[in-house]
Each structure stands twice: as structure tokens, then as C-alpha cells.
């Protein structure tokens, strides 16, 4: 059972309330596909991922980025049972999508960078710590059902 | 994952734009690291004050960034260029190399905060590769 301080709860709620899912989601996923190109292995049917410009202009990537962020929303709304909330998604990523769970951390790091850029100086060390703790719990929960 | 000519050009171009802020970058990255990854504080028990913007943190942030500046100037052969620093980290400081990744990540976050327009995905990948190269060069003399 993850213990959250009041600061952590309010920080996570605050970040997600101020976030535009349609901007941040696509930005995080495109950044991940560019910075860690081996992650493209999971998106063979997304069309042109040939270079950074193609990735940034790809509508399938944008749509999927938004989907991922809406998926994160479920954790924000269920911070006291993220493990339970993501049990099904974990099975999906393992059994159907066959995603190496190490990739979750790569996407989490890209999301941190995108959020940092949006928030600027407001993204203090304490805010970053809370955000990264939240993402670490998400990442761990998504990897939980792998066997 | 070695640096291509394009990567090196990208790193040098970004450094040209950000180097005058390097003290601030170093101080923020180091201060942030000590908060986000509290286990890193174990290397600084000799400091009176570990809070962000304290004198020891600011001073050390400056030191770290002068190492980064050196790395940029020696980007064509990081292993040779950073040999002395590697010996220092291996034999004197004995910092676990896992921490190089941690500090690199914090520097990248600070770049995103301070230079959101310049820190595009293409620049991000070049800088990530660069810091991987720097970390590898720093680990060279460990064993």
C-alpha cells in the first residue's frame, strides 16, 4: 500500500488539472519514440515513423499519446489503489502487446521532461519528486502482472 | 550508441546557447537531485547545508558544469578528455556510476525547464546520448 503525503496528493491533482491531455500526451509519446527509437518496435502499424518530423506529424502517434494520458487519469483518480486499477492494463501490456516493462520508465522520463517544460520554475525539486514517485507507482503496477 | 557528427554539432550548438547559464543549471540540477533522489545525499555528509540554493550546492553545481564544459570541448574523445576526472571519481570520490544517470536526468529536466523552446526532441536525444557518453567516460577507470 503506497503512502501519499497531502503535498503529494495535491501536487499530482494540481499537475493533471493544469495539463492539456491532447498536447502533453502526444508530446510525451513523440519524444519517447525520438529519444529512445527502439520503442518504435511496438508501433509497426502506425505508418511513417521514419524521422523526427514524421513522428511529430503522425496522427496515430498523437491519438495514442492522448489515449495513454487518459489512462494515467485513472491512477490520479485512484491513488490509493493504483495496483488494482491497472491490473487489467498490466495483463494487456504483457499478454497482448508484449511490451518490455523497461519501456514504461522511458515513457515516464519523457513525460517528466514535457511536464517540466510546461510548468517551468513551478516544477520544483519537491514537485518533481512527487510526480516521479507517482509515475514510479504507475510503472510498477503496469509491470505487476507479467510472468 | 556513439555520438554522430550531427549529435556533436547539436550538443555544441545548444551549449553555445546555454553555457552562460551553466552556474544556474548546475545549482538547480544538483539541488533537485538531492531532493528527488535522497539516497544521493549520502555523498555529501560533509556539507553543512544540502538545501537547494545553499552555498555548498551552488558551488558544487558550478564544479559539475565546468566538467560538462570540459566534456563538450573534448567531445571527439570523451574517454581521453575526461581521464583525470574519471580517476578522481574512481579512486577518490568513489561515486557509484548508477548516480551518473540520475544526475544526467536532473540536468535534462532543468534544460527542459529553462530552455523549453530549444530542448526539442532532437536536441533531447543528442544531449541524452552525450550524457551517456560522459557517464561512460567517467566510469572508465573504475575497474
CSV table of C-alpha atoms in Angstrom, one decimal:
chain,number,residue,atom,x,y,z
A,1,UNK,CA,0.0,0.0,0.0
A,2,UNK,CA,1.6,3.3,-1.1
A,3,UNK,CA,1.6,6.1,1.4
A,4,UNK,CA,1.0,9.5,-0.1
A,5,UNK,CA,1.5,12.8,1.8
A,6,UNK,CA,-1.0,15.6,1.5
A,7,UNK,CA,1.6,17.5,-0.5
A,8,UNK,CA,2.0,14.6,-2.9
A,9,UNK,CA,-1.8,14.2,-3.4
A,10,UNK,CA,-2.4,17.8,-4.0
A,11,UNK,CA,0.6,18.1,-6.3
A,12,UNK,CA,-0.5,15.3,-8.5
A,13,UNK,CA,-4.0,16.6,-8.7
A,14,UNK,CA,-2.7,20.1,-9.5
A,15,UNK,CA,-0.4,18.9,-12.3
A,16,UNK,CA,-3.1,16.9,-14.0
A,17,UNK,CA,-5.8,19.6,-13.6
A,18,UNK,CA,-3.5,22.1,-15.4
A,19,UNK,CA,-2.4,19.7,-18.1
A,20,UNK,CA,-3.8,19.6,-21.7
A,21,UNK,CA,-4.0,15.9,-22.4
A,22,UNK,CA,-4.2,16.5,-26.1
A,23,UNK,CA,-0.9,18.4,-26.0
A,24,UNK,CA,1.1,16.6,-23.3
A,25,UNK,CA,0.2,13.1,-24.3
A,26,UNK,CA,1.3,13.4,-27.9
A,27,UNK,CA,4.4,15.4,-26.9
A,28,UNK,CA,5.5,12.7,-24.4
A,29,UNK,CA,5.0,9.8,-26.8
A,30,UNK,CA,6.7,11.5,-29.8
A,31,UNK,CA,9.6,12.5,-27.5
A,32,UNK,CA,9.9,8.8,-26.4
A,33,UNK,CA,9.8,7.5,-29.9
A,34,UNK,CA,12.5,10.0,-30.9
A,35,UNK,CA,14.8,9.9,-27.9
A,36,UNK,CA,14.5,6.1,-27.5
A,37,UNK,CA,14.0,4.9,-31.0
A,38,UNK,CA,13.9,1.2,-30.1
A,39,UNK,CA,10.4,1.9,-28.6
A,40,UNK,CA,9.2,2.2,-32.2
A,41,UNK,CA,9.1,-1.6,-32.3
A,42,UNK,CA,5.7,-1.5,-30.7
A,43,UNK,CA,4.2,0.8,-33.3
A,44,UNK,CA,4.8,-1.0,-36.6
A,45,UNK,CA,1.3,-0.4,-37.8
A,46,UNK,CA,1.3,3.3,-37.1
A,47,UNK,CA,2.7,4.4,-40.5
A,48,UNK,CA,5.6,6.7,-41.1
A,49,UNK,CA,8.0,6.9,-38.1
A,50,UNK,CA,11.0,7.4,-40.4
A,51,UNK,CA,12.3,10.5,-38.8
A,52,UNK,CA,11.6,13.0,-36.1
A,53,UNK,CA,9.4,15.2,-38.3
A,54,UNK,CA,7.4,12.2,-39.4
A,55,UNK,CA,6.9,11.1,-35.9
A,56,UNK,CA,5.8,14.6,-34.7
A,57,UNK,CA,3.3,14.8,-37.6
A,58,UNK,CA,1.9,11.3,-37.3
A,59,UNK,CA,-1.8,11.4,-36.3
A,60,UNK,CA,-1.7,7.8,-34.9
A,61,UNK,CA,1.1,8.7,-32.5
A,62,UNK,CA,-0.8,11.8,-31.4
A,63,UNK,CA,-4.0,9.9,-30.9
A,64,UNK,CA,-2.2,7.2,-28.9
A,65,UNK,CA,-0.4,9.8,-26.8
A,66,UNK,CA,-3.7,11.2,-25.8
A,67,UNK,CA,-5.1,7.7,-25.0
A,68,UNK,CA,-2.1,7.0,-22.7
A,69,UNK,CA,-2.6,10.2,-20.8
A,70,UNK,CA,-6.3,9.5,-20.3
A,71,UNK,CA,-5.1,6.1,-19.0
A,72,UNK,CA,-3.0,7.9,-16.4
A,73,UNK,CA,-6.0,9.8,-15.3
A,74,UNK,CA,-7.4,6.6,-13.8
A,75,UNK,CA,-4.4,6.4,-11.5
A,76,UNK,CA,-4.9,10.0,-10.5
A,77,UNK,CA,-8.4,9.3,-9.5
A,78,UNK,CA,-7.5,6.1,-7.6
A,79,UNK,CA,-4.2,6.9,-6.0
A,80,UNK,CA,-4.9,4.6,-3.1
A,81,UNK,CA,-5.1,1.5,-5.3
A,82,UNK,CA,-3.1,2.1,-8.5
A,83,UNK,CA,-2.1,-1.5,-8.5
A,84,UNK,CA,-5.7,-2.7,-8.6
A,85,UNK,CA,-6.7,-0.1,-11.1
A,86,UNK,CA,-4.0,-1.2,-13.5
A,87,UNK,CA,-4.3,-5.0,-13.1
A,88,UNK,CA,-6.1,-5.4,-16.4
A,89,UNK,CA,-3.9,-3.0,-18.3
A,90,UNK,CA,-0.9,-4.8,-17.0
A,91,UNK,CA,-2.2,-8.1,-18.3
A,92,UNK,CA,-2.9,-6.4,-21.7
A,93,UNK,CA,0.6,-4.9,-22.0
A,94,UNK,CA,2.1,-8.3,-21.1
A,95,UNK,CA,-0.1,-10.9,-22.8
A,96,UNK,CA,-1.3,-9.0,-25.8
A,97,UNK,CA,1.0,-6.1,-26.5
A,98,UNK,CA,4.2,-7.8,-25.3
A,99,UNK,CA,5.8,-4.6,-24.2
A,100,UNK,CA,9.1,-4.9,-22.3
A,101,UNK,CA,8.3,-3.2,-19.0
A,102,UNK,CA,11.6,-1.3,-19.0
A,103,UNK,CA,9.9,0.9,-21.7
A,104,UNK,CA,7.4,2.2,-19.2
A,105,UNK,CA,10.2,4.0,-17.4
A,106,UNK,CA,11.4,5.5,-20.6
A,107,UNK,CA,8.0,7.0,-21.4
A,108,UNK,CA,7.7,8.2,-17.7
A,109,UNK,CA,11.0,10.1,-18.1
A,110,UNK,CA,9.8,11.7,-21.3
A,111,UNK,CA,6.5,12.7,-19.6
A,112,UNK,CA,8.5,14.3,-16.8
A,113,UNK,CA,10.5,16.3,-19.3
A,114,UNK,CA,7.4,17.5,-21.1
A,115,UNK,CA,5.6,18.5,-17.8
A,116,UNK,CA,8.8,20.2,-16.6
A,117,UNK,CA,8.9,22.3,-19.8
A,118,UNK,CA,5.2,23.2,-19.4
A,119,UNK,CA,5.4,24.2,-15.7
A,120,UNK,CA,8.8,25.9,-15.8
A,121,UNK,CA,10.1,27.2,-12.5
A,122,UNK,CA,6.9,25.9,-10.7
A,123,UNK,CA,8.3,22.4,-11.3
A,124,UNK,CA,10.5,22.5,-8.2
A,125,UNK,CA,12.5,19.6,-6.9
A,126,UNK,CA,9.7,18.7,-4.5
A,127,UNK,CA,7.1,18.7,-7.3
A,128,UNK,CA,9.4,16.6,-9.4
A,129,UNK,CA,9.8,14.1,-6.6
A,130,UNK,CA,6.1,13.8,-6.1
A,131,UNK,CA,5.5,13.4,-9.9
A,132,UNK,CA,8.3,10.8,-10.3
A,133,UNK,CA,7.0,8.9,-7.3
A,134,UNK,CA,3.5,8.8,-8.8
A,135,UNK,CA,4.9,7.6,-12.2
A,136,UNK,CA,7.1,5.0,-10.4
A,137,UNK,CA,4.0,3.5,-8.8
A,138,UNK,CA,2.2,3.5,-12.2
A,139,UNK,CA,5.2,1.9,-13.9
A,140,UNK,CA,5.5,-0.8,-11.1
A,141,UNK,CA,1.7,-1.5,-11.3
A,142,UNK,CA,1.8,-1.9,-15.1
A,143,UNK,CA,4.7,-4.4,-14.8
A,144,UNK,CA,3.0,-6.3,-11.9
A,145,UNK,CA,1.1,-9.0,-13.9
A,146,UNK,CA,4.0,-10.0,-16.1
A,147,UNK,CA,5.1,-13.6,-15.7
B,1,UNK,CA,25.3,4.4,-29.2
B,2,UNK,CA,28.2,6.6,-30.1
B,3,UNK,CA,27.8,10.3,-31.0
B,4,UNK,CA,27.3,11.0,-34.6
B,5,UNK,CA,28.7,14.2,-36.2
B,6,UNK,CA,25.1,15.5,-36.1
B,7,UNK,CA,24.8,14.8,-32.4
B,8,UNK,CA,28.1,16.6,-31.7
B,9,UNK,CA,27.0,19.6,-33.7
B,10,UNK,CA,23.7,19.6,-31.8
B,11,UNK,CA,25.4,19.4,-28.4
B,12,UNK,CA,27.8,22.2,-29.3
B,13,UNK,CA,25.1,24.4,-30.7
B,14,UNK,CA,23.0,24.0,-27.5
B,15,UNK,CA,26.0,24.5,-25.3
B,16,UNK,CA,26.7,27.8,-27.1
B,17,UNK,CA,23.2,29.0,-26.2
B,18,UNK,CA,23.1,27.7,-22.6
B,19,UNK,CA,26.7,28.0,-21.3
B,20,UNK,CA,26.3,31.5,-19.8
B,21,UNK,CA,23.6,30.0,-17.5
B,22,UNK,CA,25.7,27.0,-16.6
B,23,UNK,CA,26.1,28.0,-12.9
B,24,UNK,CA,22.3,28.2,-12.5
B,25,UNK,CA,21.8,25.0,-14.4
B,26,UNK,CA,24.3,23.2,-12.2
B,27,UNK,CA,22.9,24.5,-9.0
B,28,UNK,CA,19.3,23.6,-9.9
B,29,UNK,CA,20.2,20.2,-11.2
B,30,UNK,CA,22.2,19.3,-8.1
B,31,UNK,CA,19.7,20.8,-5.7
B,32,UNK,CA,16.9,19.0,-7.4
B,33,UNK,CA,18.8,15.7,-7.4
B,34,UNK,CA,19.3,15.8,-3.6
B,35,UNK,CA,15.5,16.3,-3.2
B,36,UNK,CA,14.2,13.8,-5.8
B,37,UNK,CA,16.8,11.1,-5.1
B,38,UNK,CA,17.6,11.4,-1.4
B,39,UNK,CA,20.0,8.5,-1.5
B,40,UNK,CA,22.4,10.8,-3.3
B,41,UNK,CA,22.8,12.9,-0.1
B,42,UNK,CA,25.0,10.1,1.2
B,43,UNK,CA,27.9,11.5,-0.8
B,44,UNK,CA,27.6,15.0,0.8
B,45,UNK,CA,27.5,14.3,4.6
B,46,UNK,CA,30.4,16.8,4.9
B,47,UNK,CA,28.3,19.7,3.8
B,48,UNK,CA,26.6,21.9,6.4
B,49,UNK,CA,23.6,22.6,4.2
B,50,UNK,CA,22.1,20.4,1.5
B,51,UNK,CA,19.1,22.5,0.6
B,52,UNK,CA,18.7,23.8,-2.9
B,53,UNK,CA,20.4,27.2,-3.3
B,54,UNK,CA,22.7,26.7,-0.4
B,55,UNK,CA,26.3,27.8,-0.8
B,56,UNK,CA,27.8,24.2,-1.0
B,57,UNK,CA,25.1,23.1,-3.5
B,58,UNK,CA,25.6,26.2,-5.7
B,59,UNK,CA,29.4,25.9,-5.6
B,60,UNK,CA,29.3,22.2,-6.4
B,61,UNK,CA,26.8,22.7,-9.2
B,62,UNK,CA,29.4,25.1,-10.7
B,63,UNK,CA,32.1,22.4,-10.5
B,64,UNK,CA,29.9,19.8,-12.1
B,65,UNK,CA,29.1,22.1,-15.0
B,66,UNK,CA,32.7,23.0,-15.6
B,67,UNK,CA,33.2,19.3,-16.0
B,68,UNK,CA,30.4,19.3,-18.6
B,69,UNK,CA,32.1,22.3,-20.4
B,70,UNK,CA,35.3,20.2,-20.5
B,71,UNK,CA,33.3,17.3,-21.9
B,72,UNK,CA,31.8,19.5,-24.7
B,73,UNK,CA,35.3,20.7,-25.6
B,74,UNK,CA,36.6,17.1,-25.7
B,75,UNK,CA,33.5,15.7,-27.4
B,76,UNK,CA,35.6,14.0,-30.1
B,77,UNK,CA,37.3,11.8,-27.5
B,78,UNK,CA,35.5,11.8,-24.2
B,79,UNK,CA,37.4,8.9,-22.7
B,80,UNK,CA,40.8,10.6,-23.2
B,81,UNK,CA,39.4,14.0,-22.4
B,82,UNK,CA,37.9,13.0,-19.1
B,83,UNK,CA,40.6,10.7,-17.9
B,84,UNK,CA,41.6,12.8,-14.9
B,85,UNK,CA,38.0,13.2,-13.8
B,86,UNK,CA,37.5,9.5,-14.2
B,87,UNK,CA,40.4,8.8,-11.9
B,88,UNK,CA,39.1,11.2,-9.4
B,89,UNK,CA,35.6,9.6,-9.4
B,90,UNK,CA,37.1,6.1,-9.3
B,91,UNK,CA,39.7,6.4,-6.6
B,92,UNK,CA,38.9,9.4,-4.5
B,93,UNK,CA,35.2,10.1,-4.7
B,94,UNK,CA,34.0,6.5,-5.5
B,95,UNK,CA,30.6,7.6,-6.6
B,96,UNK,CA,28.5,4.6,-7.7
B,97,UNK,CA,28.2,5.0,-11.5
B,98,UNK,CA,24.4,4.5,-11.3
B,99,UNK,CA,24.3,8.0,-10.0
B,100,UNK,CA,25.7,9.5,-13.2
B,101,UNK,CA,22.4,8.5,-14.8
B,102,UNK,CA,20.5,10.2,-12.0
B,103,UNK,CA,22.3,13.5,-12.3
B,104,UNK,CA,22.1,13.4,-16.1
B,105,UNK,CA,18.4,13.1,-15.9
B,106,UNK,CA,18.2,16.0,-13.5
B,107,UNK,CA,20.3,18.2,-15.8
B,108,UNK,CA,17.9,17.3,-18.7
B,109,UNK,CA,14.9,18.2,-16.6
B,110,UNK,CA,16.5,21.6,-15.8
B,111,UNK,CA,17.2,22.2,-19.5
B,112,UNK,CA,13.5,21.5,-20.3
B,113,UNK,CA,12.5,24.0,-17.6
B,114,UNK,CA,15.0,26.7,-18.6
B,115,UNK,CA,15.1,26.3,-22.4
B,116,UNK,CA,11.7,24.7,-23.3
B,117,UNK,CA,11.9,26.0,-26.9
B,118,UNK,CA,15.4,24.9,-27.6
B,119,UNK,CA,15.0,21.5,-25.8
B,120,UNK,CA,13.2,19.8,-28.7
B,121,UNK,CA,13.1,16.0,-29.0
B,122,UNK,CA,16.0,16.1,-31.4
B,123,UNK,CA,18.1,18.1,-29.1
B,124,UNK,CA,17.0,15.9,-26.2
B,125,UNK,CA,18.2,12.7,-27.9
B,126,UNK,CA,21.6,14.3,-28.7
B,127,UNK,CA,22.0,15.5,-25.1
B,128,UNK,CA,20.9,12.2,-23.6
B,129,UNK,CA,23.5,10.4,-25.8
B,130,UNK,CA,26.1,13.0,-24.8
B,131,UNK,CA,25.5,12.5,-21.1
B,132,UNK,CA,25.6,8.7,-21.6
B,133,UNK,CA,29.0,9.2,-23.2
B,134,UNK,CA,30.2,11.4,-20.4
B,135,UNK,CA,29.0,8.9,-17.8
B,136,UNK,CA,30.8,6.1,-19.6
B,137,UNK,CA,34.0,8.1,-19.8
B,138,UNK,CA,33.7,8.9,-16.1
B,139,UNK,CA,33.4,5.2,-15.3
B,140,UNK,CA,36.4,4.3,-17.4
B,141,UNK,CA,38.9,3.9,-14.5
B,142,UNK,CA,36.6,2.2,-12.0
B,143,UNK,CA,37.8,-1.3,-12.6
